[in-house]
PDB file of C-alpha atoms in Angstrom:
ATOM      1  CA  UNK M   1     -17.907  -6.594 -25.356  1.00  0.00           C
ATOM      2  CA  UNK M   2     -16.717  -3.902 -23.071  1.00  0.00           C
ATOM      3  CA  UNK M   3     -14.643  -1.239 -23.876  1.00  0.00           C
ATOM      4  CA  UNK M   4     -11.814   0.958 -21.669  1.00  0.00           C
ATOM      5  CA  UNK M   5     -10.359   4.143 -22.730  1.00  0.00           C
ATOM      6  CA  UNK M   6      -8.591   7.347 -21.851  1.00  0.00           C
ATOM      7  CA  UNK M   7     -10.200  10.116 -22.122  1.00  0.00           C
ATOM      8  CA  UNK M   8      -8.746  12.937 -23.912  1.00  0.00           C
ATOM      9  CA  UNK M   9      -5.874  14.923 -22.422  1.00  0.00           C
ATOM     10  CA  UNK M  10      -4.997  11.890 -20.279  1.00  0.00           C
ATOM     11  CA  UNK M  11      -2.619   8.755 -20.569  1.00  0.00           C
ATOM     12  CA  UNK M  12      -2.393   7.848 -24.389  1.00  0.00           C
ATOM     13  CA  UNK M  13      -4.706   9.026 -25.765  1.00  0.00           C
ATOM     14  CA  UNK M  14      -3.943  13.131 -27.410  1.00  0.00           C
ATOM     15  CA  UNK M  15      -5.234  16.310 -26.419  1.00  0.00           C
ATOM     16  CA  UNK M  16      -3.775  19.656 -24.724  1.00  0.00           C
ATOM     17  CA  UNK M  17      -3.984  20.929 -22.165  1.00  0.00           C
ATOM     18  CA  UNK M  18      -2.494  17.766 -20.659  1.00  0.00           C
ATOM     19  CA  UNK M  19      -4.024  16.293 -17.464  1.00  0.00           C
ATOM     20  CA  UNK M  20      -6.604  18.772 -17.159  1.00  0.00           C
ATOM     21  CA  UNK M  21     -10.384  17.543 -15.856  1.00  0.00           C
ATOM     22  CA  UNK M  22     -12.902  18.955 -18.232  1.00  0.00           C
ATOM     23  CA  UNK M  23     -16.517  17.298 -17.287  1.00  0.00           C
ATOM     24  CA  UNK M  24     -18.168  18.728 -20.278  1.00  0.00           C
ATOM     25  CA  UNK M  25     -15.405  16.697 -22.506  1.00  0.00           C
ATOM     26  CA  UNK M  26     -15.421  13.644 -20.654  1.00  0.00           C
ATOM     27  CA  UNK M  27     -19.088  13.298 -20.932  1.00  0.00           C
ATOM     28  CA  UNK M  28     -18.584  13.802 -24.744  1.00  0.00           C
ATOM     29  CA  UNK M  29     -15.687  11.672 -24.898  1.00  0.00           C
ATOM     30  CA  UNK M  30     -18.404   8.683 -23.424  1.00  0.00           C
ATOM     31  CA  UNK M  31     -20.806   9.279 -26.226  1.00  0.00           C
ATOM     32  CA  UNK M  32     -18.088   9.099 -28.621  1.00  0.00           C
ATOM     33  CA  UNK M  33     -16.639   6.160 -27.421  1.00  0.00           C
ATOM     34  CA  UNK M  34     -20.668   5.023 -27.894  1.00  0.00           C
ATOM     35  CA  UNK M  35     -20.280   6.134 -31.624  1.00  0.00           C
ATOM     36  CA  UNK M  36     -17.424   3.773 -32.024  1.00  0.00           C
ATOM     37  CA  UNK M  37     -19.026   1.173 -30.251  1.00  0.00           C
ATOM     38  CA  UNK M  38     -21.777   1.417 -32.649  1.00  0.00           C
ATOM     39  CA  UNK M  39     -19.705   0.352 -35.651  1.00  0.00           C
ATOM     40  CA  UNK M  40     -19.268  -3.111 -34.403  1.00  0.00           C
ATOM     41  CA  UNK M  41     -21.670  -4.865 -35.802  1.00  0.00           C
ATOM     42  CA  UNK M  42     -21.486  -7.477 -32.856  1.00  0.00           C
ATOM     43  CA  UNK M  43     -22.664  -4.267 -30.643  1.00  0.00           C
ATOM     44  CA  UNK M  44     -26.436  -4.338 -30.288  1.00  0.00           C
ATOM     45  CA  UNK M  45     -27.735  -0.612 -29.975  1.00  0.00           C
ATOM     46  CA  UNK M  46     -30.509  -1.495 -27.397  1.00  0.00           C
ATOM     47  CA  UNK M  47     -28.124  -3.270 -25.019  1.00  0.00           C
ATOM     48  CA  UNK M  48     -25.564  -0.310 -24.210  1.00  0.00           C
ATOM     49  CA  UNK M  49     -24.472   0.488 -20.786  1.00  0.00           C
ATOM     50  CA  UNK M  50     -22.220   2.193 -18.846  1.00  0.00           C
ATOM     51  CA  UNK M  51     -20.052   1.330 -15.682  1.00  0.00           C
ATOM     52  CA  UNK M  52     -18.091   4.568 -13.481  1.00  0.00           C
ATOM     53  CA  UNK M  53     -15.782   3.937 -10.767  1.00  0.00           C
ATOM     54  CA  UNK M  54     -14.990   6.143  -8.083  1.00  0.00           C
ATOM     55  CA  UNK M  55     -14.679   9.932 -10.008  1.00  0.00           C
ATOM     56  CA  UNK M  56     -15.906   8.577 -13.045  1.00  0.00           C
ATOM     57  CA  UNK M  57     -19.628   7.684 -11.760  1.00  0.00           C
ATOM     58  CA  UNK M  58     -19.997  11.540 -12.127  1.00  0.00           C
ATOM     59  CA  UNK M  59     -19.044  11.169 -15.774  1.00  0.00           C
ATOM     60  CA  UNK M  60     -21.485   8.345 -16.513  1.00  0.00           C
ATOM     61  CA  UNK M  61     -24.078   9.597 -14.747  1.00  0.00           C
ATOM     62  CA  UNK M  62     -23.794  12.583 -16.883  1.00  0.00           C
ATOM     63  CA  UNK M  63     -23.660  10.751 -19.738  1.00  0.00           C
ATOM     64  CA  UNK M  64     -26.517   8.706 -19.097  1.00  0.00           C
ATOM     65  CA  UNK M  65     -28.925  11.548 -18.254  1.00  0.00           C
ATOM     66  CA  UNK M  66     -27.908  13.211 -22.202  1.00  0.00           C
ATOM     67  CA  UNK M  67     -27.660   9.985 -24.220  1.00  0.00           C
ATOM     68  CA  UNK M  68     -30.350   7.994 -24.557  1.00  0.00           C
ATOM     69  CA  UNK M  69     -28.732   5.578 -26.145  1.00  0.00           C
ATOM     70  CA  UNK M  70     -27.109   4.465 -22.618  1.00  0.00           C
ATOM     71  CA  UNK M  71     -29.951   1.883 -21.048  1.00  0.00           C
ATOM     72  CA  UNK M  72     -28.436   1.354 -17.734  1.00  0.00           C
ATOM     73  CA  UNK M  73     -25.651   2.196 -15.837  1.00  0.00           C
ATOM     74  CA  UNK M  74     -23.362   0.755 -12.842  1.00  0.00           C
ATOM     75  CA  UNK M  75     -21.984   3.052 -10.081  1.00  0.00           C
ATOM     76  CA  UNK M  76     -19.278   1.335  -8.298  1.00  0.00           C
ATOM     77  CA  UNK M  77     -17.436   2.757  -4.851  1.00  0.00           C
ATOM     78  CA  UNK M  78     -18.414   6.042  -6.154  1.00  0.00           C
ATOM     79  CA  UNK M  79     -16.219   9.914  -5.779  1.00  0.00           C
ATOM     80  CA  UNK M  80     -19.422  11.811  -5.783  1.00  0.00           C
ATOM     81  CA  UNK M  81     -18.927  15.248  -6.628  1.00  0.00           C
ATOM     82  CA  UNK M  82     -21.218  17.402  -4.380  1.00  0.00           C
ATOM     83  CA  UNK M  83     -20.895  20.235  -1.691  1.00  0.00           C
ATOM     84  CA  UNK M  84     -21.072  17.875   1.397  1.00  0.00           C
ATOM     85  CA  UNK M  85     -18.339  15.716  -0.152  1.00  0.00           C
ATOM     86  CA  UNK M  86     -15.775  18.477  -1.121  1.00  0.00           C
ATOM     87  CA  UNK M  87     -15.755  20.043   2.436  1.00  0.00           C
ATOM     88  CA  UNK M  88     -15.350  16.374   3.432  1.00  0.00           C
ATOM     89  CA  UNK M  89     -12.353  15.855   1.458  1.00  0.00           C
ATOM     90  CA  UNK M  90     -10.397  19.370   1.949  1.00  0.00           C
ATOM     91  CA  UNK M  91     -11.512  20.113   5.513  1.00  0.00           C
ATOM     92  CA  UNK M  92     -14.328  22.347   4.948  1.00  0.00           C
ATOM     93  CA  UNK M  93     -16.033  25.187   3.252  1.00  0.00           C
ATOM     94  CA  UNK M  94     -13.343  27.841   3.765  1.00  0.00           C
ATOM     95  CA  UNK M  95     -10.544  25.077   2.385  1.00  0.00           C
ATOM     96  CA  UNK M  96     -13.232  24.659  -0.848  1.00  0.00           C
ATOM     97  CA  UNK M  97     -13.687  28.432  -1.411  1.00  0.00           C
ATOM     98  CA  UNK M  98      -9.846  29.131  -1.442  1.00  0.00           C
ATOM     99  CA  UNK M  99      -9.427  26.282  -3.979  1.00  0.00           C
ATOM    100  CA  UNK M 100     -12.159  27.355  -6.326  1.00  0.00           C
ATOM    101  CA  UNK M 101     -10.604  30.641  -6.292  1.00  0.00           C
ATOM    102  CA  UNK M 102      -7.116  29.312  -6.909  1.00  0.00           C
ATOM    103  CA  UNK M 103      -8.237  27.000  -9.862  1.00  0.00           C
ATOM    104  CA  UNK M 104     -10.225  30.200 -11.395  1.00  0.00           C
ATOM    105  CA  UNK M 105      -7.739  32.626 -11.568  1.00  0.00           C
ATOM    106  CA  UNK M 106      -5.244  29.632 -13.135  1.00  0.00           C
ATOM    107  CA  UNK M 107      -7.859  29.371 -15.832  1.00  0.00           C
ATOM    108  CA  UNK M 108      -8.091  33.368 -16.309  1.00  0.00           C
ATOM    109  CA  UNK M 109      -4.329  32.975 -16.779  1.00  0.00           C
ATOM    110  CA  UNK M 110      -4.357  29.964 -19.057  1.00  0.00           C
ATOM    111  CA  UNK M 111      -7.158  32.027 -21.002  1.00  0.00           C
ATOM    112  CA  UNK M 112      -4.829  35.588 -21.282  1.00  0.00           C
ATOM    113  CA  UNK M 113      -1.607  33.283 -21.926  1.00  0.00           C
ATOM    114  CA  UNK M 114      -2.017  29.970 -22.538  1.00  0.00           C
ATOM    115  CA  UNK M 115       0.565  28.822 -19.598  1.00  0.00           C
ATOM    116  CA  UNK M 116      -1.139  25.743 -17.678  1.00  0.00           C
ATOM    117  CA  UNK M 117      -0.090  25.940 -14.067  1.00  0.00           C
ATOM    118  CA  UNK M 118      -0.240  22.342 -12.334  1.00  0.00           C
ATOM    119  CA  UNK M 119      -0.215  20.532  -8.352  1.00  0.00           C
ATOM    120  CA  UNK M 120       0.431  16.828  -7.739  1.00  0.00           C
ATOM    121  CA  UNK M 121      -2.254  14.634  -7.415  1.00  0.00           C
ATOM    122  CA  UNK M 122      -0.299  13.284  -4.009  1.00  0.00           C
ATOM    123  CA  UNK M 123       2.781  14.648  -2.132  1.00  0.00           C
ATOM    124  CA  UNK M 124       5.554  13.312  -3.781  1.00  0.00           C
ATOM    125  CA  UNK M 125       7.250  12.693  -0.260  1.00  0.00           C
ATOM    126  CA  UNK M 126       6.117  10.251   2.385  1.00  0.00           C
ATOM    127  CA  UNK M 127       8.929  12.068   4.880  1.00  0.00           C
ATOM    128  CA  UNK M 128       7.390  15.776   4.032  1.00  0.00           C
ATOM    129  CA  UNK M 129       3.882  15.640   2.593  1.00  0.00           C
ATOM    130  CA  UNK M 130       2.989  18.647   0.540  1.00  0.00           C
ATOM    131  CA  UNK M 131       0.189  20.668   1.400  1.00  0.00           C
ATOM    132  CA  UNK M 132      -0.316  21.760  -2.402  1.00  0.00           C
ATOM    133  CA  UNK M 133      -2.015  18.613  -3.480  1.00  0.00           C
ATOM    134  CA  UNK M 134      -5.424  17.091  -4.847  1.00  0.00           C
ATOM    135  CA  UNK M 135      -5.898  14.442  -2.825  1.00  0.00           C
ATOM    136  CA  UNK M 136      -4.142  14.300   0.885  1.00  0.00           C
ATOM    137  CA  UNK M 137      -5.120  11.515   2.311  1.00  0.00           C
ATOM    138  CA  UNK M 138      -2.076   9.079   3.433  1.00  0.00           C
ATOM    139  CA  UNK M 139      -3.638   5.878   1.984  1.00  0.00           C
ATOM    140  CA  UNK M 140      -4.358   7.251  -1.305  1.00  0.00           C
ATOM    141  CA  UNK M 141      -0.899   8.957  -1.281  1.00  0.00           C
ATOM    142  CA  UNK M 142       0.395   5.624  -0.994  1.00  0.00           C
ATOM    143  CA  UNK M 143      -1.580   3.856  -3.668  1.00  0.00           C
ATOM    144  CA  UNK M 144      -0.560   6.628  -6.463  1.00  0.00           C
ATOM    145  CA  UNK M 145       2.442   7.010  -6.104  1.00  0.00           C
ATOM    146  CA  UNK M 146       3.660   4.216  -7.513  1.00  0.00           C
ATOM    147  CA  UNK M 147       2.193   4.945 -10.247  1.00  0.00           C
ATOM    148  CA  UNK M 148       4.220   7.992 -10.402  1.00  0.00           C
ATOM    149  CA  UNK M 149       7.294   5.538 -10.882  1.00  0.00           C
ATOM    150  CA  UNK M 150       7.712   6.551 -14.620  1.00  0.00           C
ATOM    151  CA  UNK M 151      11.003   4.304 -14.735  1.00  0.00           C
ATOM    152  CA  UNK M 152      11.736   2.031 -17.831  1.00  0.00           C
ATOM    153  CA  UNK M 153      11.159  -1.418 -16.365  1.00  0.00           C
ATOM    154  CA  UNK M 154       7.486  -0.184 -14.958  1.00  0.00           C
ATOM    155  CA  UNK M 155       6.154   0.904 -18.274  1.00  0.00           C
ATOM    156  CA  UNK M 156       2.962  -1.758 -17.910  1.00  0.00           C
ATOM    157  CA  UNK M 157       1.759   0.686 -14.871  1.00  0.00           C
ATOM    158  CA  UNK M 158       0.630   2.849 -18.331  1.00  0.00           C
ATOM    159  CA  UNK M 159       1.005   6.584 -18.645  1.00  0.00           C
ATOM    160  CA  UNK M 160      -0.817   8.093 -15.744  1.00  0.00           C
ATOM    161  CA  UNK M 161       0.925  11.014 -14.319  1.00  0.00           C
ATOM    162  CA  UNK M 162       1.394  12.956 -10.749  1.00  0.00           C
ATOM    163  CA  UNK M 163      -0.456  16.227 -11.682  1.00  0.00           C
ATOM    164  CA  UNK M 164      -3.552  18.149 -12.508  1.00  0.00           C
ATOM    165  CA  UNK M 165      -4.057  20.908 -14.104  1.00  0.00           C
ATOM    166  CA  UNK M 166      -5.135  23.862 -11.140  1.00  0.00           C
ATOM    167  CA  UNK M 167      -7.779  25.101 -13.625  1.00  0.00           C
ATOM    168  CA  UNK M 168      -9.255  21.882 -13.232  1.00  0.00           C
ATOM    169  CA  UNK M 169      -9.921  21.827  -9.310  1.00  0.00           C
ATOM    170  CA  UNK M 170     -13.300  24.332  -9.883  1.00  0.00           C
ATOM    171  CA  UNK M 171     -14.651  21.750 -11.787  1.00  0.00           C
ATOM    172  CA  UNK M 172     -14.068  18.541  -9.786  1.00  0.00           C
ATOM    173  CA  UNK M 173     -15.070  20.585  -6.313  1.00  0.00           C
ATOM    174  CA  UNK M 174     -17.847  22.481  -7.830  1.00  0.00           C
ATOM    175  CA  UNK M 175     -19.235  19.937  -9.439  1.00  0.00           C
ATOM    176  CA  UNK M 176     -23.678  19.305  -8.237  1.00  0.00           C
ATOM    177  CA  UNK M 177     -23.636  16.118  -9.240  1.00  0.00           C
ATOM    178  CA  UNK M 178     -26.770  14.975  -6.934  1.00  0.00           C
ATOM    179  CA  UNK M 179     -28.954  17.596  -8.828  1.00  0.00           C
ATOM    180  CA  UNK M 180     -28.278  15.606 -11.970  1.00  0.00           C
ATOM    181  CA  UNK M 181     -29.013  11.936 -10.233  1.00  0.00           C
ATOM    182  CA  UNK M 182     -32.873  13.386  -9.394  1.00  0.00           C
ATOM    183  CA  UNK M 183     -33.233  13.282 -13.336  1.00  0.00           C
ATOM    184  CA  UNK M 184     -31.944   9.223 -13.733  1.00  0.00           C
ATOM    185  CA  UNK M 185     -34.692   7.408 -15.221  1.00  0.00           C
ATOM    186  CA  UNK M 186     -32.811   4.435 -16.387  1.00  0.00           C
ATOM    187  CA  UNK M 187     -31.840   1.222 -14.517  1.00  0.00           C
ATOM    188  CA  UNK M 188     -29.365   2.265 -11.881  1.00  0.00           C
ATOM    189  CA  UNK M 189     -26.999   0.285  -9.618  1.00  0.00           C
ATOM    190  CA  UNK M 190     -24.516   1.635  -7.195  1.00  0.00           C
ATOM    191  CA  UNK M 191     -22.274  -0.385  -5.126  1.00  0.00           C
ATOM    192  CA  UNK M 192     -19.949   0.643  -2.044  1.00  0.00           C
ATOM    193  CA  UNK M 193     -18.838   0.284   0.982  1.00  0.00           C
ATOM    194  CA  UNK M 194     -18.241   1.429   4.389  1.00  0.00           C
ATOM    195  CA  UNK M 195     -15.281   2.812   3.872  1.00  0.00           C
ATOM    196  CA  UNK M 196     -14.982   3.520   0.212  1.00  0.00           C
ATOM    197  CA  UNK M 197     -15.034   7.178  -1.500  1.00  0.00           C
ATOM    198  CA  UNK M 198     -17.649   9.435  -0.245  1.00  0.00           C
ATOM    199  CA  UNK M 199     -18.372   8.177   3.144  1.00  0.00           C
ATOM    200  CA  UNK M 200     -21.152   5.719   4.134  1.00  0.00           C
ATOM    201  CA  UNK M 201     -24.189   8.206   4.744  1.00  0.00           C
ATOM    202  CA  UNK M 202     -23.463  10.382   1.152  1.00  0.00           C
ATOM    203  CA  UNK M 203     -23.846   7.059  -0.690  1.00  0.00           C
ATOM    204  CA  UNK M 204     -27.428   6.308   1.177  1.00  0.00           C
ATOM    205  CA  UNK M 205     -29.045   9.823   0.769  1.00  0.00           C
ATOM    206  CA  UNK M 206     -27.998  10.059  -3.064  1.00  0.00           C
ATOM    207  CA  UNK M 207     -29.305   6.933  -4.242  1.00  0.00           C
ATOM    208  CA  UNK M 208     -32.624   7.557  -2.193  1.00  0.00           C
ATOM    209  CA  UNK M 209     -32.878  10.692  -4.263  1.00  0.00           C
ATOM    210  CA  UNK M 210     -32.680   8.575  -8.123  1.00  0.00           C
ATOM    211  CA  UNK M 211     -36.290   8.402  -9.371  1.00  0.00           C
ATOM    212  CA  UNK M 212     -35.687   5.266 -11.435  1.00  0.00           C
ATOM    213  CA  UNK M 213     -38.295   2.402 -11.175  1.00  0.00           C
ATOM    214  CA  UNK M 214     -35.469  -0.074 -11.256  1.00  0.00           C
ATOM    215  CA  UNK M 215     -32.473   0.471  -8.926  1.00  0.00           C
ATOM    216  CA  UNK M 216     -30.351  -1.159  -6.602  1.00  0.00           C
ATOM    217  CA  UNK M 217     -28.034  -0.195  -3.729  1.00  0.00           C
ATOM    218  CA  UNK M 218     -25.473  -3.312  -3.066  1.00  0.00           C
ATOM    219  CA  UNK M 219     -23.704  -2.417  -0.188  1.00  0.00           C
ATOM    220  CA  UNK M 220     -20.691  -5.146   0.529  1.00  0.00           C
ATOM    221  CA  UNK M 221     -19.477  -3.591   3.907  1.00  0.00           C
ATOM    222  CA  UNK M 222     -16.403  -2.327   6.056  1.00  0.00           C
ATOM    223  CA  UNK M 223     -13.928  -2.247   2.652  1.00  0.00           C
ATOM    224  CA  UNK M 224     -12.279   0.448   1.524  1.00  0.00           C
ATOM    225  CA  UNK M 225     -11.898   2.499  -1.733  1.00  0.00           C
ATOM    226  CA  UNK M 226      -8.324   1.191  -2.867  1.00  0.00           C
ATOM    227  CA  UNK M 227      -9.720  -2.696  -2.032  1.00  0.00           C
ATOM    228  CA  UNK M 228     -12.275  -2.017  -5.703  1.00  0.00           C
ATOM    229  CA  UNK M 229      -9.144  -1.264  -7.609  1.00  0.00           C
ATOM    230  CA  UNK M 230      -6.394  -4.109  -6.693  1.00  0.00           C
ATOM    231  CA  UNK M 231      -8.275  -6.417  -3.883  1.00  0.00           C
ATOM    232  CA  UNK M 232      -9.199  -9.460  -6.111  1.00  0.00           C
ATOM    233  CA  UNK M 233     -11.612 -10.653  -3.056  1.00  0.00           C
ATOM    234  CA  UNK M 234     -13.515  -7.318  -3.523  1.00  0.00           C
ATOM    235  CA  UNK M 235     -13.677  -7.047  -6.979  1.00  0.00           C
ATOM    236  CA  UNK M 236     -15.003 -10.597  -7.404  1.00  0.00           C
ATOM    237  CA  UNK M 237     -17.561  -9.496  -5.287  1.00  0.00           C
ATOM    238  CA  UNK M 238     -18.537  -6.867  -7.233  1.00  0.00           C
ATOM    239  CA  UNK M 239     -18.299  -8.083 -10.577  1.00  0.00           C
ATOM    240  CA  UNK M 240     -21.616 -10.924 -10.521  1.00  0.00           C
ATOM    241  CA  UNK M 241     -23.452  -7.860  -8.763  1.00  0.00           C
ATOM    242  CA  UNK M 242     -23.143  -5.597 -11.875  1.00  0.00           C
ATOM    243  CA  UNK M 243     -22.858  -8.018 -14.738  1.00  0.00           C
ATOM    244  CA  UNK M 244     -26.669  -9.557 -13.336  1.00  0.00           C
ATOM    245  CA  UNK M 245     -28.007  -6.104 -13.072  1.00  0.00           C
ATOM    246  CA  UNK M 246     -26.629  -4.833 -16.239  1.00  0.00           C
ATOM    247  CA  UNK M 247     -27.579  -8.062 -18.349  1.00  0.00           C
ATOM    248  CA  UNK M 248     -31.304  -7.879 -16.849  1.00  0.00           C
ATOM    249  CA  UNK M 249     -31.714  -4.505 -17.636  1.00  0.00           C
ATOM    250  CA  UNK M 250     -30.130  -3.791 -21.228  1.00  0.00           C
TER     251      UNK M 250
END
C-alpha cells in the first residue's frame, strides 16, 4: 500500500497560512500520515518506509532520523537543502543573504499583523521573466507553469498554485540538511542523475557522508530533473530500483 498526500497548507488539503513551507510541519505531517497508516490493519508496523522526491527528500530524511517507526527510506533526484546548493541555485552567497533577510522580515510582519506577503514560484511570463521568483531557471519555468493554468477544463492538473509564501524562503535556503544525513542509520537509497536537482558532485559527497550499514547510490546518468516527474522511460527506471531496495530492507 502506498500512500500520497498534501501536506498541510498546500493543494487540498486545509491549513493557513496558504502555500507557506514550514519543515518542522511537514516532518510532522509524515508521522501523521504514519499514524493513519497504522490503522489499516493490512499495514504491517515493521515494514514502513518512506520515498522523497526532489524537495521532499529533505522532509523524509527528517522524518526518518525522528521516527523510528520509518525502516528505510528512498531518495529520488533529490533538492538537497544545504549551503553549497542554495548559492548554486540563486547565484551565490550575497543573492542567499539578501533572500534570508527578505523572507525574515516578511515573517516579523506576518508575526506583528498577520498579512502573508507572497512571490511566484516561476515568472509568470516567458516574454519578461520576473526577477522576484523562487525558482528561475527557464526549464523549470516551463514545466510549472502549466500547472499554473487554473482554467475549468484543466482541473485534473489538481490544486497546486504559482506562489510561496516569502516567510518561507529562510527555511527552504537555510535549511543544513547534510548535518542531519550524518545521523541516518536506517537503510538508505538515493537515486539521480547527471543532470537532475542538486548537481552531480552534491549528490556524491552527501551520500558518502550517511553512516548506514546498508545504502545504495543508483546513479542512471545524463537525465534531467523534470525527466523523474513526466518521462515514463525514466521513471520505469527508477521504480524496480526502489521497490527491490525498499522490499529487502523493511
Amino acid at each position: 500500500m502506498t500512500l500520497t498526500f498534501d501536506p498541510r497548507n498546500h493543494g487540498e488539503s486545509e491549513g493557513v497560512p496558504r502555500r507557506y513551507e514550514n519543515p518542522l510541519a511537514k516532518i510532522a505531517d509524515i508521522s501523521a500520515a504514519i499514524d493513519f497508516l497504522l490503522t489499516l490493519t493490512e499495514v504491517n508496523v515493521h515494514q514502513v518506509s518512506a520515498i522523497g522526491i526532489c524537495q521532499g527528500v529533505n522532509w523524509v530524511i527528517e522524518a526518518a532520523r525522528l521516527d523510528p517507526r520509518i525502516k528505510a527510506i528512498g531518495l529520488v533526484a533529490g533538492h538537497y537543502l544545504t549551503p553549497e546548493v542554495a548559492r548554486m541555485y540563486l547565484g551565490g552567497a550575497a543573492q542567499v543573504q539578501d533572500r534570508v533577510e527578505r523572507s525574515k522580515a516578511a515573517e516579523a510582519k506576518f508575526k506583528q499583523t498577520g498579512e502573508v506577503s507572497y512571490i511566484p514560484i516561476v515568472s509568470a511570463s516567458f516574454e519578461k521573466p520576473e526577477s522576484n521568483v523562487l525558482l528561475a531557471a527557464p526549464f523549470i519555468q516551463s514545466f510549472y507553469h502549466r500547472w499554473a493554468d487554473r482554467h475549468a477544463l484543466l482541473a485534473h492538473r489538481g490544486l497546486w498554485e504559482n506562489r510561496i509564501a516569502t516567510m518561507s524562503e529562510h527555511l527552504i535556503w537555510g535549511h543544513r540538511i547534510e548535518l542531519s544525513m550524518t545521523e541516518l542509520h536506517l537503510p538508505v537509497l538515493m537515486d539521480h542523475a547527471d543532470l537532475a536537482a542538486s548537481g552531480k558532485d552534491i549528490p556524491h559527497k552527501l551520500f558518502e557522508t550517511i553512516p548506514s550499514a546498508k545504502k545504495q547510490l543508483v546513479w542512471l546518468g545524463g537525465q534531467g530533473q523534470i525527466q523523474f516527474y513526466e518521462d515514463p522511460i525514466t521513471i520505469d527506471m527508477v521504480i524496480p530500483f526502489v521497490t527491490d531496495f525498499l522490499s529487502r530492507n523493511t
